[in-house]
Tab-separated table of N, CA and C in Angstrom:
chain	number	residue	atom	x	y	z
A	5	MET	N	62.217	140.274	155.707
A	5	MET	CA	60.891	140.110	155.191
A	5	MET	C	60.885	140.388	153.712
A	6	ARG	N	60.133	139.614	152.956
A	6	ARG	CA	60.063	139.775	151.519
A	6	ARG	C	58.698	140.327	151.141
A	7	SER	N	58.613	140.992	150.011
A	7	SER	CA	57.331	141.529	149.560
A	7	SER	C	56.866	140.753	148.329
A	8	MET	N	55.565	140.755	148.119
A	8	MET	CA	54.973	140.120	146.940
A	8	MET	C	53.661	140.769	146.623
A	9	THR	N	53.231	140.618	145.379
A	9	THR	CA	51.977	141.140	144.955
A	9	THR	C	50.910	140.078	145.015
A	10	VAL	N	49.814	140.360	145.641
A	10	VAL	CA	48.677	139.427	145.724
A	10	VAL	C	47.494	140.077	145.042
A	11	ARG	N	46.896	139.365	144.124
A	11	ARG	CA	45.711	139.894	143.422
A	11	ARG	C	44.484	139.293	144.041
A	12	LEU	N	43.538	140.182	144.420
A	12	LEU	CA	42.280	139.740	145.044
A	12	LEU	C	41.129	140.234	144.172
A	13	SER	N	40.042	139.499	144.228
A	13	SER	CA	38.837	140.000	143.522
A	13	SER	C	38.338	141.223	144.300
A	14	GLU	N	37.456	141.981	143.660
A	14	GLU	CA	36.894	143.130	144.354
A	14	GLU	C	36.221	142.745	145.646
A	15	GLU	N	35.481	141.633	145.584
A	15	GLU	CA	34.761	141.156	146.764
A	15	GLU	C	35.711	140.790	147.888
A	16	GLN	N	36.806	140.051	147.541
A	16	GLN	CA	37.772	139.664	148.555
A	16	GLN	C	38.411	140.908	149.156
A	17	TYR	N	38.764	141.838	148.326
A	17	TYR	CA	39.400	143.084	148.814
A	17	TYR	C	38.480	143.840	149.772
A	18	GLU	N	37.213	143.961	149.414
A	18	GLU	CA	36.269	144.675	150.269
A	18	GLU	C	36.058	143.946	151.597
A	19	GLU	N	35.970	142.589	151.521
A	19	GLU	CA	35.815	141.825	152.777
A	19	GLU	C	37.082	141.977	153.665
A	20	LEU	N	38.220	141.965	153.046
A	20	LEU	CA	39.465	142.160	153.789
A	20	LEU	C	39.524	143.546	154.399
A	21	GLN	N	39.086	144.534	153.669
A	21	GLN	CA	39.074	145.908	154.149
A	21	GLN	C	38.159	146.058	155.343
A	22	VAL	N	36.970	145.430	155.274
A	22	VAL	CA	36.019	145.474	156.408
A	22	VAL	C	36.602	144.780	157.622
A	23	ALA	N	37.206	143.594	157.417
A	23	ALA	CA	37.816	142.854	158.528
A	23	ALA	C	38.917	143.683	159.152
A	24	SER	N	39.677	144.414	158.325
A	24	SER	CA	40.767	145.235	158.817
A	24	SER	C	40.226	146.367	159.685
A	25	LEU	N	39.137	146.965	159.273
A	25	LEU	CA	38.499	148.055	160.058
A	25	LEU	C	37.939	147.528	161.339
A	26	ILE	N	37.249	146.387	161.291
A	26	ILE	CA	36.632	145.811	162.502
A	26	ILE	C	37.708	145.403	163.516
A	27	GLU	N	38.730	144.714	163.050
A	27	GLU	CA	39.803	144.207	163.918
A	27	GLU	C	40.843	145.252	164.264
A	28	GLU	N	40.776	146.426	163.605
A	28	GLU	CA	41.777	147.461	163.784
A	28	GLU	C	43.191	146.944	163.602
A	29	ARG	N	43.345	146.221	162.481
A	29	ARG	CA	44.664	145.662	162.113
A	29	ARG	C	44.908	145.937	160.664
A	30	PRO	N	46.157	146.050	160.255
A	30	PRO	CA	46.452	146.221	158.839
A	30	PRO	C	46.024	144.983	158.013
A	31	MET	N	45.632	145.224	156.771
A	31	MET	CA	45.236	144.104	155.923
A	31	MET	C	46.430	143.143	155.711
A	32	ALA	N	47.625	143.640	155.656
A	32	ALA	CA	48.780	142.764	155.460
A	32	ALA	C	48.923	141.778	156.642
A	33	ASP	N	48.658	142.215	157.872
A	33	ASP	CA	48.725	141.323	159.026
A	33	ASP	C	47.686	140.215	158.919
A	34	ILE	N	46.475	140.556	158.471
A	34	ILE	CA	45.436	139.528	158.324
A	34	ILE	C	45.843	138.512	157.220
A	35	ILE	N	46.433	138.979	156.135
A	35	ILE	CA	46.883	138.075	155.093
A	35	ILE	C	48.003	137.182	155.592
A	36	ARG	N	48.954	137.787	156.321
A	36	ARG	CA	50.059	136.987	156.872
A	36	ARG	C	49.543	135.880	157.832
A	37	ASP	N	48.592	136.257	158.674
A	37	ASP	CA	47.987	135.274	159.585
A	37	ASP	C	47.271	134.158	158.813
A	38	GLY	N	46.610	134.522	157.739
A	38	GLY	CA	45.936	133.514	156.897
A	38	GLY	C	46.917	132.543	156.258
A	39	VAL	N	48.024	133.098	155.752
A	39	VAL	CA	49.077	132.219	155.148
A	39	VAL	C	49.654	131.306	156.208
A	40	GLN	N	49.944	131.812	157.401
A	40	GLN	CA	50.498	130.980	158.451
A	40	GLN	C	49.542	129.885	158.835
A	41	GLU	N	48.253	130.212	158.988
A	41	GLU	CA	47.261	129.194	159.330
A	41	GLU	C	47.190	128.097	158.236
A	42	TYR	N	47.243	128.496	157.017
A	42	TYR	CA	47.230	127.551	155.872
A	42	TYR	C	48.448	126.631	155.979
A	43	MET	N	49.626	127.233	156.215
A	43	MET	CA	50.841	126.411	156.280
A	43	MET	C	50.805	125.472	157.476
A	44	ASP	N	50.274	125.922	158.598
A	44	ASP	CA	50.173	125.066	159.787
A	44	ASP	C	49.307	123.832	159.514
A	45	GLN	N	48.258	124.014	158.688
A	45	GLN	CA	47.412	122.891	158.373
A	45	GLN	C	48.093	121.945	157.393
A	46	ARG	N	48.926	122.463	156.466
A	46	ARG	CA	49.520	121.639	155.413
A	46	ARG	C	50.799	120.933	155.838
A	47	LEU	N	51.574	121.545	156.696
A	47	LEU	CA	52.901	121.008	157.027
A	47	LEU	C	52.863	119.609	157.610
A	48	PRO	N	51.956	119.273	158.479
A	48	PRO	CA	51.973	117.891	158.984
A	48	PRO	C	51.911	116.847	157.882
A	49	ALA	N	51.080	117.078	156.864
A	49	ALA	CA	50.963	116.144	155.757
A	49	ALA	C	52.223	116.085	154.942
A	50	LEU	N	52.839	117.222	154.706
A	50	LEU	CA	54.092	117.259	153.936
A	50	LEU	C	55.212	116.625	154.727
A	51	ASP	N	55.190	116.833	156.041
A	51	ASP	CA	56.239	116.180	156.862
A	51	ASP	C	56.098	114.634	156.790
A	52	ARG	N	54.849	114.127	156.752
A	52	ARG	CA	54.651	112.688	156.656
A	52	ARG	C	55.217	112.174	155.344
A	53	VAL	N	55.018	112.940	154.283
A	53	VAL	CA	55.529	112.517	152.956
A	53	VAL	C	57.048	112.540	152.996
A	54	LYS	N	57.665	113.589	153.540
A	54	LYS	CA	59.112	113.666	153.614
A	54	LYS	C	59.693	112.531	154.430
A	55	GLU	N	59.041	112.185	155.544
A	55	GLU	CA	59.488	111.084	156.367
A	55	GLU	C	59.407	109.770	155.610
A	56	ALA	N	58.343	109.559	154.857
A	56	ALA	CA	58.215	108.321	154.101
A	56	ALA	C	59.267	108.229	153.021
A	57	VAL	N	59.591	109.354	152.369
A	57	VAL	CA	60.648	109.370	151.346
A	57	VAL	C	61.998	109.059	151.981
A	58	ALA	N	62.266	109.643	153.135
A	58	ALA	CA	63.536	109.356	153.822
A	58	ALA	C	63.659	107.917	154.206
A	59	ARG	N	62.591	107.330	154.707
A	59	ARG	CA	62.609	105.911	155.068
A	59	ARG	C	62.843	105.032	153.866
A	60	ALA	N	62.171	105.385	152.733
A	60	ALA	CA	62.342	104.610	151.492
A	60	ALA	C	63.754	104.707	150.968
A	61	ARG	N	64.386	105.882	151.077
A	61	ARG	CA	65.744	106.058	150.574
A	61	ARG	C	66.737	105.258	151.397
A	62	SER	N	66.446	105.014	152.655
A	62	SER	CA	67.366	104.320	153.516
A	62	SER	C	67.362	102.802	153.267
A	63	ARG	N	66.389	102.333	152.518
A	63	ARG	CA	66.282	100.883	152.195
A	63	ARG	C	66.972	100.659	150.836
A	64	GLU	N	66.833	99.396	150.341
A	64	GLU	CA	67.460	99.085	149.050
A	64	GLU	C	66.846	99.857	147.898
A	65	PRO	N	67.595	100.035	146.805
A	65	PRO	CA	67.063	100.774	145.666
A	65	PRO	C	65.763	100.116	145.116
A	66	VAL	N	64.890	100.931	144.651
A	66	VAL	CA	63.605	100.440	144.089
A	66	VAL	C	63.566	100.826	142.613
A	67	PRO	N	63.110	99.904	141.765
A	67	PRO	CA	62.999	100.259	140.340
A	67	PRO	C	62.098	101.467	140.140
A	68	LEU	N	62.434	102.308	139.160
A	68	LEU	CA	61.707	103.522	138.931
A	68	LEU	C	60.211	103.317	138.757
A	69	GLU	N	59.818	102.290	137.983
A	69	GLU	CA	58.391	102.039	137.753
A	69	GLU	C	57.676	101.778	139.052
A	70	ARG	N	58.299	100.950	139.938
A	70	ARG	CA	57.660	100.628	141.207
A	70	ARG	C	57.558	101.883	142.108
A	71	ALA	N	58.616	102.698	142.093
A	71	ALA	CA	58.609	103.912	142.872
A	71	ALA	C	57.506	104.861	142.408
A	72	LEU	N	57.362	104.977	141.088
A	72	LEU	CA	56.297	105.851	140.547
A	72	LEU	C	54.914	105.358	140.925
A	73	LYS	N	54.705	104.036	140.879
A	73	LYS	CA	53.403	103.483	141.249
A	73	LYS	C	53.131	103.777	142.717
A	74	MET	N	54.137	103.619	143.556
A	74	MET	CA	53.912	103.893	144.969
A	74	MET	C	53.630	105.379	145.208
A	75	ALA	N	54.368	106.245	144.496
A	75	ALA	CA	54.127	107.686	144.646
A	75	ALA	C	52.750	108.100	144.133
A	76	GLU	N	52.325	107.517	143.029
A	76	GLU	CA	50.994	107.811	142.490
A	76	GLU	C	49.909	107.375	143.492
A	77	ARG	N	50.097	106.207	144.083
A	77	ARG	CA	49.163	105.695	145.056
A	77	ARG	C	49.085	106.630	146.297
A	78	ALA	N	50.273	107.050	146.713
A	78	ALA	CA	50.323	107.982	147.865
A	78	ALA	C	49.576	109.275	147.540
A	79	ALA	N	49.779	109.764	146.323
A	79	ALA	CA	49.145	111.027	145.917
A	79	ALA	C	47.628	110.833	145.861
A	80	GLU	N	47.177	109.658	145.344
A	80	GLU	CA	45.734	109.407	145.304
A	80	GLU	C	45.139	109.391	146.679
A	81	LEU	N	45.811	108.693	147.609
A	81	LEU	CA	45.334	108.619	148.982
A	81	LEU	C	45.357	109.947	149.682
A	82	ASP	N	46.340	110.780	149.337
A	82	ASP	CA	46.562	112.043	150.050
A	82	ASP	C	46.206	113.244	149.178
A	83	ASP	N	45.371	113.001	148.163
A	83	ASP	CA	45.031	114.113	147.234
A	83	ASP	C	44.403	115.287	147.948
A	84	SER	N	43.731	115.009	149.045
A	84	SER	CA	43.113	116.086	149.783
A	84	SER	C	44.132	117.030	150.367
A	85	GLU	N	45.392	116.577	150.445
A	85	GLU	CA	46.484	117.405	150.957
A	85	GLU	C	47.132	118.251	149.858
A	86	GLY	N	46.649	118.092	148.599
A	86	GLY	CA	47.138	118.914	147.532
A	86	GLY	C	48.454	118.479	146.915
A	87	LEU	N	48.776	117.181	147.012
A	87	LEU	CA	50.041	116.740	146.380
A	87	LEU	C	49.953	116.770	144.890
A	88	GLY	N	48.785	116.511	144.328
A	88	GLY	CA	48.572	116.578	142.892
A	88	GLY	C	49.232	115.449	142.125
A	89	GLU	N	49.324	115.642	140.828
A	89	GLU	CA	49.861	114.624	139.914
A	89	GLU	C	51.325	114.360	140.213
A	90	VAL	N	51.707	113.104	140.171
A	90	VAL	CA	53.100	112.692	140.382
A	90	VAL	C	53.785	112.608	139.018
A	91	ARG	N	54.961	113.199	138.891
A	91	ARG	CA	55.709	113.077	137.632
A	91	ARG	C	57.198	113.030	137.945
A	92	VAL	N	57.913	112.381	137.055
A	92	VAL	CA	59.378	112.284	137.239
A	92	VAL	C	59.986	113.585	136.848
A	93	VAL	N	60.823	114.150	137.718
A	93	VAL	CA	61.501	115.369	137.417
A	93	VAL	C	62.978	115.059	137.165
A	94	GLN	N	63.541	114.246	138.020
A	94	GLN	CA	64.969	113.930	137.894
A	94	GLN	C	65.208	112.599	138.574
A	95	THR	N	66.090	111.810	137.987
A	95	THR	CA	66.520	110.574	138.624
A	95	THR	C	67.971	110.679	138.982
A	96	ARG	N	68.392	109.897	139.923
A	96	ARG	CA	69.797	109.987	140.351
A	96	ARG	C	70.738	109.433	139.302
A	97	ALA	N	70.417	108.320	138.694
A	97	ALA	CA	71.334	107.628	137.801
A	97	ALA	C	71.513	108.310	136.446
A	98	THR	N	70.393	108.804	135.863
A	98	THR	CA	70.487	109.291	134.484
A	98	THR	C	70.251	110.779	134.358
A	99	GLY	N	69.980	111.496	135.431
A	99	GLY	CA	69.734	112.921	135.325
A	99	GLY	C	68.289	113.208	134.906
A	100	SER	N	68.071	114.196	134.156
A	100	SER	CA	66.755	114.617	133.792
A	100	SER	C	66.081	113.604	132.838
A	101	ARG	N	64.769	113.375	133.044
A	101	ARG	CA	64.025	112.463	132.171
A	101	ARG	C	63.531	113.195	130.905
A	102	ARG	N	63.588	114.461	130.936
A	102	ARG	CA	63.137	115.271	129.758
A	102	ARG	C	64.253	115.272	128.701
A	103	ALA	N	63.860	115.543	127.493
A	103	ALA	CA	64.840	115.676	126.419
A	103	ALA	C	65.688	116.884	126.716
A	104	PRO	N	66.990	116.800	126.399
A	104	PRO	CA	67.837	117.985	126.684
A	104	PRO	C	67.392	119.188	125.877
A	105	ARG	N	67.513	120.349	126.469
A	105	ARG	CA	67.113	121.576	125.801
A	105	ARG	C	68.146	121.920	124.727
A	106	LYS	N	67.617	122.506	123.645
A	106	LYS	CA	68.535	122.949	122.636
A	106	LYS	C	69.155	124.277	123.075
A	107	LYS	N	70.452	124.410	122.949
A	107	LYS	CA	71.113	125.622	123.309
A	107	LYS	C	70.909	126.666	122.232
A	108	THR	N	70.517	127.836	122.651
A	108	THR	CA	70.360	128.910	121.694
A	108	THR	C	71.452	129.961	121.884
A	109	PRO	N	71.967	130.526	120.821
A	109	PRO	CA	73.029	131.493	120.996
A	109	PRO	C	72.473	132.732	121.708
A	110	LYS	N	73.311	133.300	122.580
A	110	LYS	CA	72.908	134.510	123.310
A	110	LYS	C	73.052	135.722	122.403
A	111	ALA	N	72.140	136.635	122.578
A	111	ALA	CA	72.199	137.863	121.773
A	111	ALA	C	73.369	138.714	122.291
A	112	SER	N	74.052	139.320	121.354
A	112	SER	CA	75.188	140.176	121.762
A	112	SER	C	74.673	141.528	122.176
A	113	GLY	N	75.372	142.154	123.075
A	113	GLY	CA	74.930	143.464	123.576
A	113	GLY	C	75.347	144.627	122.715
A	114	SER	N	76.135	144.416	121.647
A	114	SER	CA	76.553	145.552	120.851
A	114	SER	C	75.862	145.657	119.554
């Protein structure tokens, strides 16, 4: 199990504290259940996207422009699922689409 810090508003914290007292459960358990419920709702949509990508990869290569248009359209149609803006991160043939980072010398420890 991993730990993380979650910041809540005062109102959220107080509501969580009340729920914890009423349900006689630790606040952490309530948060974990909420995260699991959220993931259960989101995963079917993400699985559909992964399946579509796998099917597309099994077919002939598609030009980058056409692939981006299809991905943008899918994001528009499925925006309610939280896919958000589509952007190129990396391509197979040319590597990163961003300009290469300038290398900076590392500071010496002495």
